[in-house]
Amino acid sequence: MGSSRTVRKLEVVSPVPADIDIANSIEPFHISEIAQELSIRPTHYDLYGKYKAKVLLSVLDELQGSGDGYYVVVGGITPTPLGEGKSTTTVGLCQALGAFLDKKVVTCLRQPSQGPTFGIKGGAAGGGYSQVIPMDEFNLHLTGDIHAITAANNLLAAAIDARIFHEATQSDKALFNRLCPPNKEGKRSFSDIMFRRLKKLGIDKTNPGALSPEEVRKFARLDIDPDSITWRRVMDVNDRFLRKITVGQGPEEKGMLRETGFDISVASEIMAVLALTTSLSDMRERLGKMVIGNSKAGEPITADDLGVGGALTVLMKDAIHPTLMQTLEGTPVLVHAGPFANIAHGNSSVVADMIAMKLVGPGGFVVTEAGFGADIGTEKFMNIKCRYSRLTPQCAVIVATVRALKMHGGGPEVAAGKPLDHAYLTENVSLVEAGCVNLARHISNTKAYGVNVVVAINMFSSDTDAELNAVKKAALAAGAFDAVICTHHAHGGKGAVNLGIAVQKACENMTQPLRFLYPLDISIKEKIEAIARSYGASGVEYSQQAEKQIEMYGWQGFSNLPICMAKTQYSFSDNTSAKGAPSGFILPVRDVRASIGAGFIYPLVGTMSTMPGLPTRPCFFDIDLDTSTGKVIGLS
Amino acid sequence: MGSSRTVRKLEVVSPVPADIDIANSIEPFHISEIAQELSIRPTHYDLYGKYKAKVLLSVLDELQGSGDGYYVVVGGITPTPLGEGKSTTTVGLCQALGAFLDKKVVTCLRQPSQGPTFGIKGGAAGGGYSQVIPMDEFNLHLTGDIHAITAANNLLAAAIDARIFHEATQSDKALFNRLCPPNKEGKRSFSDIMFRRLKKLGIDKTNPGALSPEEVRKFARLDIDPDSITWRRVMDVNDRFLRKITVGQGPEEKGMLRETGFDISVASEIMAVLALTTSLSDMRERLGKMVIGNSKAGEPITADDLGVGGALTVLMKDAIHPTLMQTLEGTPVLVHAGPFANIAHGNSSVVADMIAMKLVGPGGFVVTEAGFGADIGTEKFMNIKCRYSRLTPQCAVIVATVRALKMHGGGPEVAAGKPLDHAYLTENVSLVEAGCVNLARHISNTKAYGVNVVVAINMFSSDTDAELNAVKKAALAAGAFDAVICTHHAHGGKGAVNLGIAVQKACENMTQPLRFLYPLDISIKEKIEAIARSYGASGVEYSQQAEKQIEMYGWQGFSNLPICMAKTQYSFSDNTSAKGAPSGFILPVRDVRASIGAGFIYPLVGTMSTMPGLPTRPCFFDIDLDTSTGKVIGLS
């Protein structure tokens, strides 16, 4: 690819300009050129404007016989609240592999939530000279996948409350007659989706008229326990006033009030389904078996019981195709899915990675990012994502910064919006050395999966040679395959060439199969405890509620699912102030929930916010459209 | 166009198959072929998959010097709850003009709300052999415009509650310091959008430090009266439990509860803005001046006061471009905007019509549909839409059916889901004749705008020649330019050829300017009364609340806006059972509201539901995806 048409030579400026200014200074290639470089035929992609295309799953049928490329996951050490540049490193590494090392490469990234773009956080397309462009399209609607999730999630929510309402106001017979109305000839029939519920109930009759009154009752009355409903509504907006609400206060709802709330859209289980599904038919099944709560008798009630699994699939049928974009240097990017990294598994989609592996082929590279620190992101990548995808990574990159390691070594608190303490701006090798216990544990944990670990030391201008060398030395001592200093933020792919070379060697030297941290057929508690041990915990303490839930999921037949820990990313433990590599602590599990359609159980360690708020002065004060050029201004 | 590549010959089958089966039986042209027929250069459109493209407003710059085509609006008589085939006639007429009469033609349609597709109503792409395809894409996400509206509407809603919250918990000074924070050099500045508020307050200082404490208070404290907030959240889902809700019940919101609710997305004022705007810069201004409620002192508070008008424009920047699709016979369709026809003006977008008028050019035809009966749809088309667009129609089509005229003549009630009374299935000429008073009033009302009126008699298989001729006779007697029997549902464009010829003659014989029903510079009450008289009312009765609102809008300086009546479409009067042409009644106005950004005042005559619900057995029970072909099944 080094000599190909779609590689763009960057002219870098110092000091590095604002992200949006760099992004706006470059005219992207038409996305069909990027697709052509990857040999994707026009029948296998749909354009969405000039700079985005959906790569259709049909491309997998054509490439079925092709071999896979190397598979690289990018994780990080336990970060500061400022972030250590994991996305930027992912993009920079790919720019190096594609634009400088002549490799076929695809970057697989998560689609960011639109809400925070207008709140505090700003965008998520990488930074400096390592970015995905057009940056505004990446951060805003993209190709509508999150909007589709919002629509599907909320159709299911509306179906739940409407069903409870209609069941409350009608007899078994009236309900049944409305569910199976007579056609013009007076004949009643079941719709296809109803056979799923009939099968679940063990009723094998095909004629509605043949059901006994007891069967009519079982079929028509879901008898949902309102207190058991875990399905919430979602919105891709930071709207704190929707965190807890009461619905049903209109006079026509006859006093059937219920307390519930909204999460931000990316927290929807449907996002996790999208990220973990492997095909259209697999998605249909996952969406249909999502559990929204229980019947009063304790049976799980699914989307298919409500008759809505098919409609959800129809709403999601375009969202299943990943979106092709490009980096600043013209290398291809697949953007797809962006599940939460605590209550969900925080990784981009399985189908994007599957497609990318075939597109790059043997000798090529797929680089995918895992959310949060490696204790969470990489762990879930291995034990959840790879378990469902059956893909095997050869190399795991761990992104480290001198700043974060100083914090782990005992440096003062680092907080967003506050000036950095001078400890972080002047040389302090011993602080760095002390902090490397954090890096070391991430390395050994990651190595245990049977991959080679390459540490990417994301260099800041205030870092000194002595500090950087201390990190390198500690990384190698902890068993890293290599440790490389990178300057892709300031220099683009050129600044990550050595990282690219190290990653290539790491991949070429790995032939082991993937070793999971736990098998699926042990108990939920044993699986939780295996993960807790990887954090350094000496044990796990379960609340009464957690015990109750674990017992219920066992009874409902869900105990053989993988585990998705909802834990802070700011420490190996549940205590965000426990930096470095804490050990010997007891990990508290305060509740246990499940995403049955997505396919995991998620224990809650601490309280997770699933709906951000707007500050007094949100980002939107700076965002506007230059109506003469049509360009977005003020996006960060 | 008759001999052009993109005309498709239909092979019609009798009896007419289901809409989805007809739609699925035809492979649409690639949308770039449709664009090419219209001579739209590739730089002026963006593909969204293979069968949809957004036509960019930039095409208007290129076509600035070109002449306009003929402009035809399709309205209807007062309908039955089953609908009289207005969309179908609009599509059929265009298929006739384009595929049989060799004319350049563009159909301009509203984008349907996605919610009802899964509820009771089903889709809205026309029917039989007069449809827009692909029908599933038309009815579902399309190109994401409604999703953009949802996102923008709800960002504004979140900004309102967050601002009230932050104002309640901070001093003037703290608030101001957060709104204008110091940069790295310690210097404070106003963002661009803040100058809009400063200007409104009459403060011409540019340095935050120069504001007096009183000016700081006025600038930083919007002091929104929670009880005055008219801005609601929206969702494109039929979710009746969100009609009335209480928000802010989370512990972090500190007890700042508020009662509010959700409307369906198409009821958002932003939809009306999209439909009435004429350019990007005009949309920026309209979005910024939307009023969300009042300050405690009674001053209107706008999106720009909240600092969010620019961000709303950024969210809507792609939505402003209309979506190009095609009919079954390959003629072009622009789908764009779909505001409610009661609380808003119920017409597709001004920009789509502007673009279409240039694309067809002199001698070509733009056919656009107005929602509801002509008393509402055509009236608002003329007095609101054409007033803002400055486009002049030459011809208005009024769609009539024997069925609806029988109802107006005294036939029994027609209700959805109930079998039709035999009066509607057997010949009854006198019932038809008696009902033609309804048609006659719609004709004379529409003629008053200075257009030629063509009546399209949408024929059903049960209609007899004597009945159809009675309608024709009555139409001509009432002053119609022509009245034509059409069979486009059964035969496609071929069934509307005579209608096409009549419309062509009507256009060629019209040179009058548009005459509005009322000027803008009379009082709100005088404008309401002018419209009420067109309904046949002898007067208007205002509730106390309506009086209060009219006075307030006058005081706030909004009395020179056009009026958008929120009235039932099932009668000329407010009483849905008053069929035919009632007169001498007093029209009750129970409340008066305003969409200041969109640019109209809307009096409420009766109660309008702005959030539909789901029945016991919603349409979604039949909808699924055939995962082997990727085709949608069960959509109606």
Short mmCIF file of N, CA, C and O in Angstrom, two decimals, chain B residues 471-533:
data_model
loop_
_atom_site.label_atom_id
_atom_site.label_comp_id
_atom_site.label_asym_id
_atom_site.label_seq_id
_atom_site.Cartn_x
_atom_site.Cartn_y
_atom_site.Cartn_z
N VAL B 471 -70.67 12.86 -9.44
CA VAL B 471 -69.57 13.63 -8.84
C VAL B 471 -69.01 14.61 -9.87
O VAL B 471 -68.79 15.80 -9.58
N LYS B 472 -68.81 14.12 -11.06
CA LYS B 472 -68.24 14.94 -12.11
C LYS B 472 -69.12 16.16 -12.38
O LYS B 472 -68.63 17.30 -12.46
N LYS B 473 -70.39 15.92 -12.47
CA LYS B 473 -71.34 16.99 -12.75
C LYS B 473 -71.30 18.05 -11.63
O LYS B 473 -71.24 19.26 -11.88
N ALA B 474 -71.35 17.56 -10.41
CA ALA B 474 -71.34 18.49 -9.28
C ALA B 474 -70.05 19.30 -9.23
O ALA B 474 -70.06 20.50 -8.91
N ALA B 475 -68.94 18.66 -9.56
CA ALA B 475 -67.65 19.35 -9.53
C ALA B 475 -67.63 20.48 -10.54
O ALA B 475 -67.23 21.62 -10.23
N LEU B 476 -68.09 20.19 -11.74
CA LEU B 476 -68.07 21.22 -12.78
C LEU B 476 -69.04 22.35 -12.42
O LEU B 476 -68.74 23.53 -12.59
N ALA B 477 -70.18 21.97 -11.87
CA ALA B 477 -71.16 22.98 -11.45
C ALA B 477 -70.59 23.89 -10.37
O ALA B 477 -70.92 25.08 -10.30
N ALA B 478 -69.73 23.34 -9.55
CA ALA B 478 -69.15 24.14 -8.45
C ALA B 478 -67.96 24.97 -8.93
O ALA B 478 -67.34 25.69 -8.14
N GLY B 479 -67.63 24.87 -10.21
CA GLY B 479 -66.58 25.73 -10.73
C GLY B 479 -65.25 25.06 -10.96
O GLY B 479 -64.24 25.75 -11.22
N ALA B 480 -65.21 23.72 -10.89
CA ALA B 480 -63.94 23.04 -11.17
C ALA B 480 -63.56 23.24 -12.63
O ALA B 480 -64.43 23.30 -13.51
N PHE B 481 -62.29 23.34 -12.89
CA PHE B 481 -61.78 23.45 -14.25
C PHE B 481 -62.06 22.15 -14.99
O PHE B 481 -62.43 22.14 -16.16
N ASP B 482 -61.93 21.05 -14.28
CA ASP B 482 -62.26 19.75 -14.85
C ASP B 482 -62.44 18.75 -13.70
O ASP B 482 -62.05 19.03 -12.56
N ALA B 483 -63.04 17.62 -14.02
CA ALA B 483 -63.19 16.54 -13.04
C ALA B 483 -62.98 15.24 -13.79
O ALA B 483 -63.61 15.00 -14.82
N VAL B 484 -62.08 14.41 -13.27
CA VAL B 484 -61.62 13.27 -14.03
C VAL B 484 -61.64 12.00 -13.18
O VAL B 484 -61.21 12.01 -12.02
N ILE B 485 -62.15 10.94 -13.76
CA ILE B 485 -62.17 9.64 -13.08
C ILE B 485 -60.81 8.96 -13.26
O ILE B 485 -60.29 8.90 -14.38
N CYS B 486 -60.23 8.47 -12.17
CA CYS B 486 -58.87 7.89 -12.26
C CYS B 486 -58.84 6.48 -11.67
O CYS B 486 -59.53 6.18 -10.70
N THR B 487 -57.98 5.66 -12.23
CA THR B 487 -57.83 4.28 -11.76
C THR B 487 -56.35 3.93 -11.57
O THR B 487 -55.91 2.83 -11.89
N HIS B 488 -55.57 4.88 -11.05
CA HIS B 488 -54.13 4.68 -10.90
C HIS B 488 -53.79 3.61 -9.86
O HIS B 488 -52.73 3.02 -9.90
N HIS B 489 -54.66 3.38 -8.88
CA HIS B 489 -54.38 2.33 -7.90
C HIS B 489 -54.33 0.98 -8.60
O HIS B 489 -53.42 0.17 -8.36
N ALA B 490 -55.26 0.77 -9.53
CA ALA B 490 -55.31 -0.51 -10.25
C ALA B 490 -54.40 -0.55 -11.46
O ALA B 490 -53.94 -1.61 -11.87
N HIS B 491 -54.13 0.61 -12.05
CA HIS B 491 -53.43 0.61 -13.34
C HIS B 491 -52.16 1.44 -13.39
O HIS B 491 -51.55 1.55 -14.47
N GLY B 492 -51.77 2.04 -12.30
CA GLY B 492 -50.57 2.87 -12.33
C GLY B 492 -50.82 4.15 -13.11
O GLY B 492 -51.98 4.60 -13.24
N GLY B 493 -49.75 4.73 -13.66
CA GLY B 493 -49.86 6.01 -14.36
C GLY B 493 -50.88 5.99 -15.49
O GLY B 493 -51.56 6.98 -15.75
N LYS B 494 -50.99 4.85 -16.11
CA LYS B 494 -51.95 4.72 -17.21
C LYS B 494 -53.37 5.09 -16.77
O LYS B 494 -54.14 5.66 -17.54
N GLY B 495 -53.69 4.78 -15.52
CA GLY B 495 -55.02 5.07 -15.00
C GLY B 495 -55.23 6.53 -14.65
O GLY B 495 -56.32 6.95 -14.24
N ALA B 496 -54.18 7.35 -14.76
CA ALA B 496 -54.30 8.78 -14.42
C ALA B 496 -53.91 9.67 -15.59
O ALA B 496 -53.67 10.87 -15.41
N VAL B 497 -53.88 9.08 -16.79
CA VAL B 497 -53.48 9.88 -17.95
C VAL B 497 -54.45 11.04 -18.19
O VAL B 497 -54.03 12.19 -18.42
N ASN B 498 -55.74 10.77 -18.09
CA ASN B 498 -56.71 11.87 -18.30
C ASN B 498 -56.57 12.95 -17.23
O ASN B 498 -56.73 14.13 -17.50
N LEU B 499 -56.28 12.52 -16.03
CA LEU B 499 -56.03 13.49 -14.96
C LEU B 499 -54.82 14.34 -15.31
O LEU B 499 -54.82 15.56 -15.16
N GLY B 500 -53.78 13.68 -15.81
CA GLY B 500 -52.57 14.40 -16.20
C GLY B 500 -52.85 15.44 -17.27
O GLY B 500 -52.36 16.57 -17.20
N ILE B 501 -53.65 15.05 -18.25
CA ILE B 501 -53.98 15.99 -19.33
C ILE B 501 -54.76 17.18 -18.79
O ILE B 501 -54.48 18.34 -19.13
N ALA B 502 -55.72 16.89 -17.91
CA ALA B 502 -56.52 17.98 -17.32
C ALA B 502 -55.65 18.92 -16.50
O ALA B 502 -55.80 20.15 -16.56
N VAL B 503 -54.70 18.34 -15.75
CA VAL B 503 -53.81 19.17 -14.91
C VAL B 503 -52.94 20.04 -15.82
O VAL B 503 -52.72 21.23 -15.55
N GLN B 504 -52.47 19.45 -16.89
CA GLN B 504 -51.64 20.22 -17.82
C GLN B 504 -52.41 21.42 -18.36
O GLN B 504 -51.93 22.55 -18.35
N LYS B 505 -53.65 21.16 -18.82
CA LYS B 505 -54.47 22.26 -19.35
C LYS B 505 -54.74 23.30 -18.27
O LYS B 505 -54.69 24.51 -18.51
N ALA B 506 -55.04 22.84 -17.07
CA ALA B 506 -55.33 23.77 -15.98
C ALA B 506 -54.13 24.68 -15.72
O ALA B 506 -54.29 25.88 -15.47
N CYS B 507 -52.95 24.11 -15.78
CA CYS B 507 -51.73 24.90 -15.54
C CYS B 507 -51.51 25.90 -16.67
O CYS B 507 -51.21 27.08 -16.43
N GLU B 508 -51.68 25.42 -17.89
CA GLU B 508 -51.42 26.29 -19.04
C GLU B 508 -52.40 27.44 -19.12
O GLU B 508 -52.11 28.47 -19.73
N ASN B 509 -53.58 27.26 -18.53
CA ASN B 509 -54.62 28.29 -18.59
C ASN B 509 -54.64 29.20 -17.37
O ASN B 509 -55.64 29.86 -17.12
N MET B 510 -53.61 29.22 -16.62
CA MET B 510 -53.63 30.03 -15.40
C MET B 510 -52.47 31.00 -15.40
O MET B 510 -51.32 30.61 -15.57
N THR B 511 -52.76 32.25 -15.22
CA THR B 511 -51.68 33.24 -15.15
C THR B 511 -51.86 34.18 -13.97
O THR B 511 -51.12 35.14 -13.81
N GLN B 512 -52.87 33.91 -13.15
CA GLN B 512 -53.13 34.81 -12.02
C GLN B 512 -52.06 34.70 -10.94
O GLN B 512 -51.49 33.63 -10.74
N PRO B 513 -51.85 35.77 -10.20
CA PRO B 513 -50.99 35.64 -9.01
C PRO B 513 -51.78 34.95 -7.89
O PRO B 513 -53.00 34.85 -7.94
N LEU B 514 -51.07 34.49 -6.89
CA LEU B 514 -51.70 33.85 -5.74
C LEU B 514 -52.40 34.91 -4.88
O LEU B 514 -51.82 35.96 -4.61
N ARG B 515 -53.65 34.64 -4.50
CA ARG B 515 -54.37 35.56 -3.59
C ARG B 515 -54.48 34.89 -2.22
O ARG B 515 -55.13 33.85 -2.09
N PHE B 516 -53.84 35.47 -1.20
CA PHE B 516 -53.92 34.88 0.15
C PHE B 516 -55.30 35.12 0.76
O PHE B 516 -56.01 36.05 0.39
N LEU B 517 -55.63 34.27 1.71
CA LEU B 517 -56.93 34.40 2.39
C LEU B 517 -56.93 35.60 3.34
O LEU B 517 -57.97 36.17 3.64
N TYR B 518 -55.75 35.95 3.84
CA TYR B 518 -55.65 37.08 4.78
C TYR B 518 -54.28 37.70 4.67
O TYR B 518 -53.30 37.01 4.35
N PRO B 519 -54.17 38.99 4.92
CA PRO B 519 -52.84 39.62 4.98
C PRO B 519 -52.22 39.35 6.35
O PRO B 519 -52.93 38.97 7.29
N LEU B 520 -50.91 39.52 6.47
CA LEU B 520 -50.26 39.25 7.76
C LEU B 520 -50.43 40.38 8.77
O LEU B 520 -50.33 40.16 9.97
N ASP B 521 -50.71 41.59 8.27
CA ASP B 521 -50.64 42.74 9.18
C ASP B 521 -51.95 43.05 9.88
O ASP B 521 -52.08 44.10 10.49
N ILE B 522 -52.93 42.14 9.80
CA ILE B 522 -54.12 42.32 10.63
C ILE B 522 -53.91 41.57 11.95
O ILE B 522 -52.90 40.89 12.13
N SER B 523 -54.84 41.70 12.88
CA SER B 523 -54.63 41.09 14.20
C SER B 523 -54.75 39.57 14.14
O SER B 523 -55.30 39.01 13.19
N ILE B 524 -54.23 38.92 15.18
CA ILE B 524 -54.32 37.45 15.26
C ILE B 524 -55.78 37.02 15.17
O ILE B 524 -56.14 36.10 14.43
N LYS B 525 -56.65 37.71 15.89
CA LYS B 525 -58.08 37.34 15.88
C LYS B 525 -58.70 37.52 14.50
O LYS B 525 -59.48 36.68 14.05
N GLU B 526 -58.36 38.60 13.82
CA GLU B 526 -58.92 38.81 12.48
C GLU B 526 -58.48 37.70 11.53
O GLU B 526 -59.24 37.24 10.68
N LYS B 527 -57.23 37.27 11.68
CA LYS B 527 -56.73 36.19 10.82
C LYS B 527 -57.47 34.87 11.13
O LYS B 527 -57.89 34.15 10.23
N ILE B 528 -57.60 34.58 12.42
CA ILE B 528 -58.33 33.35 12.81
C ILE B 528 -59.74 33.40 12.23
O ILE B 528 -60.26 32.41 11.70
N GLU B 529 -60.36 34.56 12.31
CA GLU B 529 -61.76 34.67 11.87
C GLU B 529 -61.90 34.54 10.35
O GLU B 529 -62.87 33.99 9.85
N ALA B 530 -60.90 35.01 9.62
CA ALA B 530 -60.93 34.84 8.16
C ALA B 530 -60.90 33.35 7.80
O ALA B 530 -61.64 32.90 6.92
N ILE B 531 -60.06 32.60 8.51
CA ILE B 531 -60.00 31.16 8.23
C ILE B 531 -61.29 30.48 8.67
O ILE B 531 -61.84 29.63 7.95
N ALA B 532 -61.81 30.88 9.82
CA ALA B 532 -63.05 30.28 10.34
C ALA B 532 -64.19 30.48 9.34
O ALA B 532 -65.00 29.58 9.12
N ARG B 533 -64.27 31.66 8.75
CA ARG B 533 -65.32 31.91 7.75
C ARG B 533 -65.18 30.95 6.57
O ARG B 533 -66.18 30.48 6.03
#
